[in-house]
Every structure is written in C-alpha cells, then in structure tokens.
N, CA and C of each residue as an Amber inpcrd file, in Angstrom:
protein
   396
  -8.3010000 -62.1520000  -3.9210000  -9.5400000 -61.4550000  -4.1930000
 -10.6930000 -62.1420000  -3.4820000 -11.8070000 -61.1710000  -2.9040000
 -12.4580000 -62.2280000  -2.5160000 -13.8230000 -62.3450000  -2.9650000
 -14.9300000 -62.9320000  -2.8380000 -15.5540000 -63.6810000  -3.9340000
 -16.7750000 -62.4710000  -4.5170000 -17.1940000 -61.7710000  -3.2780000
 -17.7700000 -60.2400000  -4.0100000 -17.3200000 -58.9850000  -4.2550000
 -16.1300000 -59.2730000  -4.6670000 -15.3520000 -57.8560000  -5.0680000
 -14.3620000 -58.1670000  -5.7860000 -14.4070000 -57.1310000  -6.6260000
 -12.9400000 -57.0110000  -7.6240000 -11.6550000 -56.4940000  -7.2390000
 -11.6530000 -56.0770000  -5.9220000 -10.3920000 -55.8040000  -5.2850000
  -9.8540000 -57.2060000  -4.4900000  -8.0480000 -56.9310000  -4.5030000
  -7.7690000 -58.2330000  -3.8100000  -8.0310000 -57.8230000  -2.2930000
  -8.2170000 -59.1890000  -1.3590000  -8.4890000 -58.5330000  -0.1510000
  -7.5480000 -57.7730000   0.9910000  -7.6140000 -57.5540000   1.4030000
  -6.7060000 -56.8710000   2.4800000  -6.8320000 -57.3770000   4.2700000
  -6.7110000 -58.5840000   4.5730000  -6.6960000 -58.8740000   5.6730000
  -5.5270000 -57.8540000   6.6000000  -4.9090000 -57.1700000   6.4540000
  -3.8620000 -56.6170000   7.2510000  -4.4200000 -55.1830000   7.2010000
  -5.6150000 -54.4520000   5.9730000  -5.0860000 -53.4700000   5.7030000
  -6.5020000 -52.8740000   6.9340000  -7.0920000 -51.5870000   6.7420000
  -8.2190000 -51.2470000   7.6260000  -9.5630000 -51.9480000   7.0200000
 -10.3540000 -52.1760000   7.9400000 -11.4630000 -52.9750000   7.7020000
 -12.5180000 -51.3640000   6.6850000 -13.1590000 -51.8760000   5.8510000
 -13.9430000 -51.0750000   4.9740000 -15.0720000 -50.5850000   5.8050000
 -15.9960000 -50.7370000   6.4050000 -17.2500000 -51.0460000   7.1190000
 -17.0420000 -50.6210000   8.9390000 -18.0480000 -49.9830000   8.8680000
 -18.0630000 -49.6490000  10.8540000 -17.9740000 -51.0010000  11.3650000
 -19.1640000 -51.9350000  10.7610000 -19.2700000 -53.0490000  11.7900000
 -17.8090000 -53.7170000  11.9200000 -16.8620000 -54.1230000  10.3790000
 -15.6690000 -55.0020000  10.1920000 -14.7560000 -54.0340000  11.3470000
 -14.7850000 -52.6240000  11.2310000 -13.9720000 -51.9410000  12.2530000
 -14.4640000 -52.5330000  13.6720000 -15.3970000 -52.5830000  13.8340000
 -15.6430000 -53.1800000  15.3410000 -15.2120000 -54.4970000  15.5050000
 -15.7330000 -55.2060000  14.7110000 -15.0530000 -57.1160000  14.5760000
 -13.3690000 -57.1540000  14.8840000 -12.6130000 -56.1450000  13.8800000
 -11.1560000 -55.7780000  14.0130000 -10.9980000 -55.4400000  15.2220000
 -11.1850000 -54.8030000  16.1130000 -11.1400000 -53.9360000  17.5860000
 -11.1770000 -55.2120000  18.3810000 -12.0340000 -55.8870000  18.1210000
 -12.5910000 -57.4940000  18.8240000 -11.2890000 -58.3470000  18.8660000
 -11.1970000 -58.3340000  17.7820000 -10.2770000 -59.8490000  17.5010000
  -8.5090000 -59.0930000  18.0730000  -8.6190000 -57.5480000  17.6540000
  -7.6350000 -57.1230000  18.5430000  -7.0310000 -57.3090000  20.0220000
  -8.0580000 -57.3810000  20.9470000  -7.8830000 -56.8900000  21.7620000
  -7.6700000 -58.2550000  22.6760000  -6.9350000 -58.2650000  23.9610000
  -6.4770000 -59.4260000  24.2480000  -7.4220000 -59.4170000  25.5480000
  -7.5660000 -60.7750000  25.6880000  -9.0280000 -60.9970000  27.0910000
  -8.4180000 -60.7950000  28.1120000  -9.2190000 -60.1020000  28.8880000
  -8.9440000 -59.8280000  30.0670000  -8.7940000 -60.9860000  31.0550000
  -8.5350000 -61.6290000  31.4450000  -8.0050000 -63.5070000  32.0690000
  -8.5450000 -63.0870000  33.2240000  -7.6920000 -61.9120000  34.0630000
  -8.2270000 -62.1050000  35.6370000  -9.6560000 -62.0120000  35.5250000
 -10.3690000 -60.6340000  35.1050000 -11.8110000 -60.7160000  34.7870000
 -12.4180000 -61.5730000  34.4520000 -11.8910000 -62.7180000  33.8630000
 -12.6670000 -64.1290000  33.4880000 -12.5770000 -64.8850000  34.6150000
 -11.5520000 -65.0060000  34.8080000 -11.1330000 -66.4380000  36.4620000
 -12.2200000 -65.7630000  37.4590000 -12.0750000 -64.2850000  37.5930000
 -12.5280000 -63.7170000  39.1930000 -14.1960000 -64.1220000  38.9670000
 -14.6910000 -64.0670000  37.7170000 -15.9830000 -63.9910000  37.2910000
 -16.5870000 -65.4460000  36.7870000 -15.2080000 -66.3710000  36.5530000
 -15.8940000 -67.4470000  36.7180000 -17.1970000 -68.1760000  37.2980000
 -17.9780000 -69.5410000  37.4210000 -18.6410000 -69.4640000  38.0350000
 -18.0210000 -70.6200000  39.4840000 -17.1510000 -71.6610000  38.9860000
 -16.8060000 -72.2190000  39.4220000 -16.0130000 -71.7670000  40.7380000
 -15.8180000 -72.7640000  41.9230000 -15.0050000 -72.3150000  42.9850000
 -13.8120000 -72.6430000  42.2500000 -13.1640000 -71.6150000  42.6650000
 -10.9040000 -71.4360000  42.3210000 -10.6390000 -70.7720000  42.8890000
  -9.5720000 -71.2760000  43.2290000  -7.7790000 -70.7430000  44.2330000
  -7.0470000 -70.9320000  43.7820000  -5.8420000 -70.1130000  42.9680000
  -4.8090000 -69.8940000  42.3080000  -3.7640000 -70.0440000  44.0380000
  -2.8900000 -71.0690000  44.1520000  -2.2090000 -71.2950000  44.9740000
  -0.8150000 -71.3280000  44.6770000   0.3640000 -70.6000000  46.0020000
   1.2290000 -70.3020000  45.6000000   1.6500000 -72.0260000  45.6500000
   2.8390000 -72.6610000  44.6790000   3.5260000 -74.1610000  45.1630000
   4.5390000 -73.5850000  45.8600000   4.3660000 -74.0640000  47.5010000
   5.4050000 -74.0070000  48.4980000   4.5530000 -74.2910000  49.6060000
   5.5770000 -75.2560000  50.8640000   4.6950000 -75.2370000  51.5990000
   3.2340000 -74.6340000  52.5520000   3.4690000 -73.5840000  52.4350000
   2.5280000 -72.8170000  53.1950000   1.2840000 -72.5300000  52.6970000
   1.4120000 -72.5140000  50.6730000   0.6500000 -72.8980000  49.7300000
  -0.4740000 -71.0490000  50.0750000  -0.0360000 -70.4800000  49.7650000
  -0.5150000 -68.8970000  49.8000000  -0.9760000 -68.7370000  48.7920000
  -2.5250000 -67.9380000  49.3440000  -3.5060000 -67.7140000  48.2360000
  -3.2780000 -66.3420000  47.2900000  -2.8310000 -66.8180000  46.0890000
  -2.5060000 -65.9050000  44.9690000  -3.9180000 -65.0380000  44.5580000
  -4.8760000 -65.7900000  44.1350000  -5.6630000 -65.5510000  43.3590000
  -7.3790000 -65.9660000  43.9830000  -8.4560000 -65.2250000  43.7720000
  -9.9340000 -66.2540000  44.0970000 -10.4600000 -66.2020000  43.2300000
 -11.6610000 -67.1270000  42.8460000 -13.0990000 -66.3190000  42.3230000
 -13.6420000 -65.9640000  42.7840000 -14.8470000 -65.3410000  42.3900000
 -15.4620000 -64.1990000  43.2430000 -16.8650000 -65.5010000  43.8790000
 -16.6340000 -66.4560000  43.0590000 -17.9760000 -67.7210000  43.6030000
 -17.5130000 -68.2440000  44.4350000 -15.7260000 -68.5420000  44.7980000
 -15.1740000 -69.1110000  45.7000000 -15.4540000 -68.3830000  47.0340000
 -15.0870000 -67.3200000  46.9340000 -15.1400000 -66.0600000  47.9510000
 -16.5080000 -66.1210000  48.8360000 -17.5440000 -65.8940000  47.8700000
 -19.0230000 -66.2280000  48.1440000 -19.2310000 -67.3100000  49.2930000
 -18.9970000 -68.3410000  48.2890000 -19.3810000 -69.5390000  49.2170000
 -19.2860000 -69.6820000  50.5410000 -17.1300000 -68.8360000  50.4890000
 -16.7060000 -68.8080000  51.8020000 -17.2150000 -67.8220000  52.4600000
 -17.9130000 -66.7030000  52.4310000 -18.0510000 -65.4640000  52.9940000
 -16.9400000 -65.4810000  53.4160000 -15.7800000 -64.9660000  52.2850000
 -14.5520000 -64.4540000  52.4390000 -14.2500000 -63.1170000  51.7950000
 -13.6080000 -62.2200000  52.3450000 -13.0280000 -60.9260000  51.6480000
 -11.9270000 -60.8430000  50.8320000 -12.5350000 -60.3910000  49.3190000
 -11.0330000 -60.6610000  48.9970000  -9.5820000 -60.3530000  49.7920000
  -9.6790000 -59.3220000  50.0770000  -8.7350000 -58.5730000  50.8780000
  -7.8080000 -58.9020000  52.0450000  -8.4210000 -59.8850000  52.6030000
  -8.2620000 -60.8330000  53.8530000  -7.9200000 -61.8410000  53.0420000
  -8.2920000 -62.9020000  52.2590000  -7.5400000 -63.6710000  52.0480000
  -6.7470000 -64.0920000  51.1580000  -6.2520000 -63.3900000  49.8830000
  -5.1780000 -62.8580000  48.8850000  -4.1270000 -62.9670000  49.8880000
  -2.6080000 -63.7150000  49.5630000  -1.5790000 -63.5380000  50.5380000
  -1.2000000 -63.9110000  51.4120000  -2.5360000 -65.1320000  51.9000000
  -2.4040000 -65.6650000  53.3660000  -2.4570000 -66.8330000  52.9080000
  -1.6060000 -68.2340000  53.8560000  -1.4910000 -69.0950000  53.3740000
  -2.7670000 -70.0250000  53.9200000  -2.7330000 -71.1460000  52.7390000
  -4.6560000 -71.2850000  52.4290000  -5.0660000 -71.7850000  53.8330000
  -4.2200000 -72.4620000  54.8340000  -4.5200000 -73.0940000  55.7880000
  -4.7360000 -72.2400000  56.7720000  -3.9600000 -70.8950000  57.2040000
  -4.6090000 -70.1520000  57.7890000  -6.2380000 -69.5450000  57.6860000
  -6.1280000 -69.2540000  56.3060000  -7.6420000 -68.9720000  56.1490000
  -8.6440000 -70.2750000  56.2600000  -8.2550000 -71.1780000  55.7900000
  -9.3340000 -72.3290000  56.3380000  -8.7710000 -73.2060000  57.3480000
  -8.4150000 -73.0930000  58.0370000  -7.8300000 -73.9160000  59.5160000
  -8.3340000 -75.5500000  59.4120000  -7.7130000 -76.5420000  59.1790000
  -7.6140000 -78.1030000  59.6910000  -8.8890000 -78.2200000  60.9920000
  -9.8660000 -78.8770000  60.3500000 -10.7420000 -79.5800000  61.8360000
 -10.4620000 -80.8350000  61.4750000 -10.0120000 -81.4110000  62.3290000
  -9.6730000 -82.7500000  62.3010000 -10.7180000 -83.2720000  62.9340000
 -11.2670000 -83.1330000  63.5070000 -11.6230000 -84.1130000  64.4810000
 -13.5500000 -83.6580000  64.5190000 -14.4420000 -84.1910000  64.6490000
 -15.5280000 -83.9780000  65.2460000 -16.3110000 -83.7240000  64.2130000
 -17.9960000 -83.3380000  64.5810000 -19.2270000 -83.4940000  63.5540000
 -18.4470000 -82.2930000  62.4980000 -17.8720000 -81.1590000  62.4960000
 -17.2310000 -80.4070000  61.3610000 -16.2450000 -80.6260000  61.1080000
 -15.5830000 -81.7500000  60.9170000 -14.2040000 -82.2720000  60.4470000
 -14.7750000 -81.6500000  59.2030000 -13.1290000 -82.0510000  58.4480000
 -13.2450000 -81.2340000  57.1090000 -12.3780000 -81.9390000  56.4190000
 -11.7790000 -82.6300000  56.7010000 -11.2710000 -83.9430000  55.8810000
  -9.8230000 -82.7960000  55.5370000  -9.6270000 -81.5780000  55.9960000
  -8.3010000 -80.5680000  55.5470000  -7.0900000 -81.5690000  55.0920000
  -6.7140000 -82.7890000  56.5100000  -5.1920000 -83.3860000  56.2790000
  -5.3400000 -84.2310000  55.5200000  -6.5110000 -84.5720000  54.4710000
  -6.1870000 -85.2550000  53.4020000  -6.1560000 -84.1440000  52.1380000
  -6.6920000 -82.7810000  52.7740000  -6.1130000 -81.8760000  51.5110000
  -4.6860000 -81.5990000  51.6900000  -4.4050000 -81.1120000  52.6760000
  -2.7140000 -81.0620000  52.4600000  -2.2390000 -81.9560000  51.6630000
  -2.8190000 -83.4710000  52.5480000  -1.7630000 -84.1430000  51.9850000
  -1.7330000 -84.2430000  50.2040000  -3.1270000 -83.9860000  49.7820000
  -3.3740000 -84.0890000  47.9150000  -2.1890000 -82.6610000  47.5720000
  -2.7930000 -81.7920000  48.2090000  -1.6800000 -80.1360000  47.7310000
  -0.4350000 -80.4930000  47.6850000   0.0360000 -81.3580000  48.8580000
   1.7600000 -82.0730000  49.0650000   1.7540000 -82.6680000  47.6430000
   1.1800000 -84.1730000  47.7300000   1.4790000 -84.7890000  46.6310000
   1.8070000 -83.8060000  45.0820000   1.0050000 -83.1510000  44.5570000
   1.0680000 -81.8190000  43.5170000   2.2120000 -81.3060000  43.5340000
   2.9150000 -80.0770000  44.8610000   3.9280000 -80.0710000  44.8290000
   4.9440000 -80.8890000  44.6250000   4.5600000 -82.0540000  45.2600000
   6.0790000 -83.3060000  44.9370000   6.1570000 -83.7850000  43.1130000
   4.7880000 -84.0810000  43.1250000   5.0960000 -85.1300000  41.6180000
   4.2500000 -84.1850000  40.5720000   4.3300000 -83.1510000  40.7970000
   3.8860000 -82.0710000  39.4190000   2.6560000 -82.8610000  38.7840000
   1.7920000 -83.7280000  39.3650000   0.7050000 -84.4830000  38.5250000
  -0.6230000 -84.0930000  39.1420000  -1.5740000 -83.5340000  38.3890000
  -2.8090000 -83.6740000  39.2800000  -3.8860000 -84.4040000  40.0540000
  -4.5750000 -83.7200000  40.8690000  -5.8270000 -84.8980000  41.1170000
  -7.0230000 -84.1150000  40.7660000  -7.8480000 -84.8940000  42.0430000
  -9.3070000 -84.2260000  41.4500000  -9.5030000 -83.0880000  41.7240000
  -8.5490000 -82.3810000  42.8790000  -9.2430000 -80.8780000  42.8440000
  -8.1680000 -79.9760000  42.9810000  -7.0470000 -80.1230000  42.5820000
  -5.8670000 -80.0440000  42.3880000  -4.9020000 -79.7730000  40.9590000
  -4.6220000 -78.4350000  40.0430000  -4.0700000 -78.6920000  39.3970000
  -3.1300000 -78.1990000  39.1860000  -1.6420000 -78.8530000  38.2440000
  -0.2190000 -77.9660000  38.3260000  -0.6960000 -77.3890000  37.0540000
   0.0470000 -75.9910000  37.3680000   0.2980000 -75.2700000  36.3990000
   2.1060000 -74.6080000  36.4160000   2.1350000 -74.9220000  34.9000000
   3.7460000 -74.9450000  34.7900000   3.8800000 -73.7820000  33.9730000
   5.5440000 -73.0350000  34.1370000   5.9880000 -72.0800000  33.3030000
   6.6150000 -72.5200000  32.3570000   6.9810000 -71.7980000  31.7580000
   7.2530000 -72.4730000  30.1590000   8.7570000 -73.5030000  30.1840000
   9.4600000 -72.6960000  31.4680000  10.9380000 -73.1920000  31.6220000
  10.2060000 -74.8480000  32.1920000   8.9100000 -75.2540000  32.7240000
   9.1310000 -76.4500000  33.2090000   9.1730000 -76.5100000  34.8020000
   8.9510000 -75.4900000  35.3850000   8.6250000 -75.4210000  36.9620000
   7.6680000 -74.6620000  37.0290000   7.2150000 -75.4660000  38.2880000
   5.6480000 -75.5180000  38.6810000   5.6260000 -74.1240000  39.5530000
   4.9780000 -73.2750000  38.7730000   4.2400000 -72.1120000  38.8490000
   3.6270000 -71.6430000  40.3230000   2.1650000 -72.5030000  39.3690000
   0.7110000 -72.8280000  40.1250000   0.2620000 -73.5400000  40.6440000
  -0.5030000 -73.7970000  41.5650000  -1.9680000 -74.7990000  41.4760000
  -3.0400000 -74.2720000  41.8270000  -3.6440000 -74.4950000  40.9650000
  -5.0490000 -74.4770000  41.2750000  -5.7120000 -75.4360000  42.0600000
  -6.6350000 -74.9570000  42.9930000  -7.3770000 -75.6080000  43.8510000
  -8.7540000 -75.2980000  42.9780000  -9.8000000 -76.3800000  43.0330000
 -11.1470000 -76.2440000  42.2790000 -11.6950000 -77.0770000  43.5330000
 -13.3110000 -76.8330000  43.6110000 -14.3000000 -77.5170000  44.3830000
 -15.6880000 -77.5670000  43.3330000 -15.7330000 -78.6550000  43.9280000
 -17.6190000 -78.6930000  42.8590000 -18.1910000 -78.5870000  43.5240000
C-alpha cells in the first residue's frame, strides 16, 4: 500500500494519472545509443579490431572537426581516411597511433585514446578511438 492511498500499489499494473502514463512510456522505452554516441559532444570512432582497423561508427563532433562525410568515411579503414604524415611541419605523430591501435588489438588493455570493447563471450569487439 502506499502511503496516500488505501489501495495496495500496483507497480506492474497501468499508471492512474496522464502524467504517471507518460513517466511509464519514459522508463519504457529503451535509449536510442546510436543517437546518443552520433550526438555526443566528444570526438569518437567506433573502430573495427583488425588490422586495417575500419571505421564502424563517428560522432557527428568527430566528423566536424574532420570536415568529414559521414558517408565517405563509415567502412573505410581509419588510415586511409587519415593517411600517416610522418615526416615534416604536419607530421601527425599517425605511427605512434598505429602503433597504440596495435598494442589494443594485441593485449585487449587500453590507453589514453584508445578503448577495448568486449562481447560478452570475451572477444574484442571494439575500439574506440577518443581525442580531446
């Protein structure tokens, strides 16, 4: 029963009230995830684990930054879309990202901008790539 009413309560049964019907609808309904990640504010890359490391997923702030299309780069592996400068005033420091993305794939552990994401069986899924 609950503390202003003489009926026992009914957590399972229909909510009494428009508003409790709306709260119910709420707590129903399951979040939309991609709409959250894509809308994030943070830069993210949902990356496939395998060498070639293919872009699954963006945010839409990642995208931005890059003046990238989603469309173009969904599917392509991340190094094609951002190409290795090794060398000169726009180096990009890339072959120490491989090499962090390598390490991830090898020892399933993260770093700083780098994270595994595992399936329930215990193999590595994901990674996420993040930038600040």
């Amino acid at each position: 029963m609950s503390a202003l009413s003489a009926a026992p309560d009914e957590p399972f049964g229909p909510p009494r009230r428009a508003a409790e019907r709306k709260l119910a609808a709420v707590q129903r309904a399951a979040p939309d995830f991609e709409l959250l990640f894509r809308s994030a504010p943070s830069l993210l890359l949902v990356l496939e684990p395998s060498a070639e490391f293919r872009i699954l997923a963006a945010s839409d702030a990642y995208l931005r930054a890059f003046r990238c299309q989603r469309e173009s780069t969904i599917g392509r592996a991340f190094f094609d879309v951002f190409p290795e400068k090794l060398e000169g005033p726009r180096a990009t420091g890339a072959g120490s990202l491989r090499a962090a993305l390598e390490r991830v794939l090898v020892s399933g552990s993260p770093d700083a901008l780098n994270s595994p994401v595992f399936f329930a069986d215990g193999r590595l899924g994901y990674i996420v790539h993040r930038l600040d």
